């Protein structure tokens, strides 16, 4: 079984930016991750034709297609592209989702889809930080004469 390929279809320049981030973390994933930036005012039929060419060029038995926003042009194009068997579609792509999909691309398509969705949702969280007024401060009178930090 060949690894699952990943095709990102998103509003320009997000698709290529996400691919570059994936390559930064997984330098070996270049041949299995492709990106299609949908340009403003580009006819959907043109985007679909480009996506079909890219899907064929990936040349794998299974492909996960990731898009940015449900109901927007990239997602609408992807819905016409995927067949639900050899290719599947997940929308709401973010970097944790993509990295999870890339790291498990050797698994079955169903598994990659599941891991991508979990990675995407677990990657979204509110991070608590302490307010500056609650941080410890040195008393100015106790300042180290060799400490030149401002």
Short mmCIF file of C-alpha atoms in Angstrom, two decimals:
data_model
loop_
_atom_site.label_atom_id
_atom_site.label_comp_id
_atom_site.label_asym_id
_atom_site.label_seq_id
_atom_site.Cartn_x
_atom_site.Cartn_y
_atom_site.Cartn_z
CA UNK A 1 0.00 0.00 0.00
CA UNK A 2 1.42 3.38 -1.01
CA UNK A 3 1.35 6.24 1.49
CA UNK A 4 -1.62 8.57 1.51
CA UNK A 5 -0.92 11.76 -0.39
CA UNK A 6 -2.22 15.12 0.77
CA UNK A 7 -3.59 17.87 -1.45
CA UNK A 8 -4.22 21.26 0.16
CA UNK A 9 -6.69 23.49 -1.68
CA UNK A 10 -7.11 26.90 -0.06
CA UNK A 11 -7.39 30.61 -0.66
CA UNK A 12 -4.09 32.07 -1.87
CA UNK A 13 -1.49 32.05 -0.36
CA UNK A 14 -2.55 29.68 2.44
CA UNK A 15 -2.16 26.36 0.62
CA UNK A 16 1.47 26.93 -0.32
CA UNK A 17 2.26 28.47 3.07
CA UNK A 18 0.93 25.37 4.84
CA UNK A 19 2.91 23.11 2.52
CA UNK A 20 6.08 25.06 3.26
CA UNK A 21 5.44 24.66 7.00
CA UNK A 22 5.00 20.92 6.54
CA UNK A 23 8.28 20.75 4.61
CA UNK A 24 9.97 22.67 7.39
CA UNK A 25 9.00 19.95 9.87
CA UNK A 26 9.02 16.92 7.54
CA UNK A 27 11.63 17.61 4.87
CA UNK A 28 10.90 14.26 3.20
CA UNK A 29 7.19 14.92 2.54
CA UNK A 30 7.59 17.04 -0.61
CA UNK A 31 6.51 14.35 -3.05
CA UNK A 32 3.38 13.45 -1.07
CA UNK A 33 2.06 16.93 -0.22
CA UNK A 34 0.77 19.26 -2.94
CA UNK A 35 -0.79 22.70 -2.70
CA UNK A 36 -3.24 24.58 -4.85
CA UNK A 37 -3.75 28.26 -4.07
CA UNK A 38 -7.12 29.43 -5.37
CA UNK A 39 -6.62 32.94 -6.66
CA UNK A 40 -9.24 35.69 -6.33
CA UNK A 41 -11.57 35.85 -9.33
CA UNK A 42 -10.28 32.50 -10.66
CA UNK A 43 -13.17 30.54 -12.17
CA UNK A 44 -13.99 27.40 -10.14
CA UNK A 45 -13.75 25.28 -13.30
CA UNK A 46 -10.14 26.40 -13.76
CA UNK A 47 -9.31 25.55 -10.14
CA UNK A 48 -10.98 22.15 -10.54
CA UNK A 49 -8.96 21.42 -13.68
CA UNK A 50 -5.73 22.32 -11.84
CA UNK A 51 -6.76 20.18 -8.86
CA UNK A 52 -7.43 17.17 -11.12
CA UNK A 53 -3.99 17.50 -12.68
CA UNK A 54 -2.36 17.74 -9.24
CA UNK A 55 -4.30 14.72 -7.98
CA UNK A 56 -3.11 12.69 -10.97
CA UNK A 57 0.48 13.88 -10.47
CA UNK A 58 0.45 12.70 -6.86
CA UNK A 59 -0.15 9.24 -8.28
CA UNK A 60 -1.12 7.43 -5.09
CA UNK A 61 -3.95 5.04 -4.29
CA UNK A 62 -5.37 7.38 -1.65
CA UNK A 63 -5.44 11.13 -1.15
CA UNK A 64 -6.60 13.33 1.69
CA UNK A 65 -7.78 16.70 0.41
CA UNK A 66 -7.67 19.54 2.94
CA UNK A 67 -9.44 22.87 2.45
CA UNK A 68 -9.68 26.02 4.51
CA UNK A 69 -13.34 27.08 4.76
CA UNK A 70 -16.45 24.96 4.29
CA UNK A 71 -18.72 26.45 1.62
CA UNK A 72 -16.02 28.62 0.04
CA UNK A 73 -14.66 28.10 -3.47
CA UNK A 74 -11.71 25.86 -2.49
CA UNK A 75 -14.04 23.53 -0.60
CA UNK A 76 -16.62 23.56 -3.39
CA UNK A 77 -13.90 22.63 -5.88
CA UNK A 78 -12.65 19.85 -3.59
CA UNK A 79 -16.17 18.44 -3.19
CA UNK A 80 -16.31 17.98 -6.96
CA UNK A 81 -12.84 16.42 -6.94
CA UNK A 82 -13.04 13.75 -4.22
CA UNK A 83 -14.79 10.45 -4.74
CA UNK A 84 -15.21 9.41 -1.09
CA UNK A 85 -13.36 6.15 -1.69
CA UNK A 86 -9.82 6.83 -2.95
CA UNK A 87 -9.95 10.45 -1.86
CA UNK A 88 -11.53 12.09 1.16
CA UNK A 89 -12.14 15.72 2.11
CA UNK A 90 -11.60 17.49 5.42
CA UNK A 91 -12.23 21.22 5.75
CA UNK A 92 -11.00 23.72 8.33
CA UNK A 93 -7.33 22.94 7.73
CA UNK A 94 -4.81 24.24 10.23
CA UNK A 95 -1.14 23.45 10.77
CA UNK A 96 -1.64 20.90 13.57
CA UNK A 97 -4.09 19.03 11.32
CA UNK A 98 -1.66 19.01 8.41
CA UNK A 99 1.30 17.93 10.52
CA UNK A 100 -0.71 15.08 12.04
CA UNK A 101 -1.81 13.92 8.57
CA UNK A 102 1.73 14.09 7.22
CA UNK A 103 3.20 12.19 10.14
CA UNK A 104 0.69 9.32 9.75
CA UNK A 105 0.47 9.28 5.93
CA UNK A 106 1.78 5.68 5.84
CA UNK A 107 -1.46 4.49 7.47
CA UNK A 108 -4.77 3.81 5.70
CA UNK A 109 -6.79 6.71 4.31
CA UNK A 110 -9.47 6.26 6.99
CA UNK A 111 -6.82 6.44 9.70
CA UNK A 112 -5.16 9.53 8.20
CA UNK A 113 -8.55 11.27 8.00
CA UNK A 114 -9.29 10.45 11.63
CA UNK A 115 -5.85 11.53 12.85
CA UNK A 116 -6.05 14.78 10.86
CA UNK A 117 -9.40 15.72 12.38
CA UNK A 118 -8.21 14.90 15.90
CA UNK A 119 -4.95 16.80 15.35
CA UNK A 120 -6.81 19.82 14.04
CA UNK A 121 -9.25 19.97 16.92
CA UNK A 122 -6.68 19.22 19.62
CA UNK A 123 -4.43 21.90 18.17
CA UNK A 124 -6.99 24.62 18.93
CA UNK A 125 -6.95 25.74 22.53
CA UNK A 126 -6.90 28.82 24.67
CA UNK A 127 -3.56 29.26 26.40
CA UNK A 128 -3.61 30.88 29.82
CA UNK A 129 -0.87 33.36 30.48
CA UNK A 130 -0.22 35.23 33.66
CA UNK A 131 -0.94 38.94 33.52
CA UNK A 132 2.11 41.22 33.78
CA UNK A 133 0.79 42.67 37.06
CA UNK A 134 0.95 39.16 38.58
CA UNK A 135 4.53 38.45 37.61
CA UNK A 136 7.32 38.72 40.14
CA UNK A 137 9.25 41.94 39.94
CA UNK A 138 12.46 42.87 41.59
CA UNK A 139 12.48 45.73 43.99
CA UNK A 140 14.42 48.58 42.36
CA UNK A 141 16.46 48.98 45.52
CA UNK A 142 17.61 45.36 45.33
CA UNK A 143 18.73 45.58 41.71
CA UNK A 144 22.03 43.94 40.89
CA UNK A 145 24.46 46.69 39.81
CA UNK A 146 25.73 44.37 37.04
CA UNK A 147 22.25 43.71 35.67
CA UNK A 148 21.81 45.98 32.66
CA UNK A 149 18.46 44.56 31.62
CA UNK A 150 15.87 47.20 30.90
#
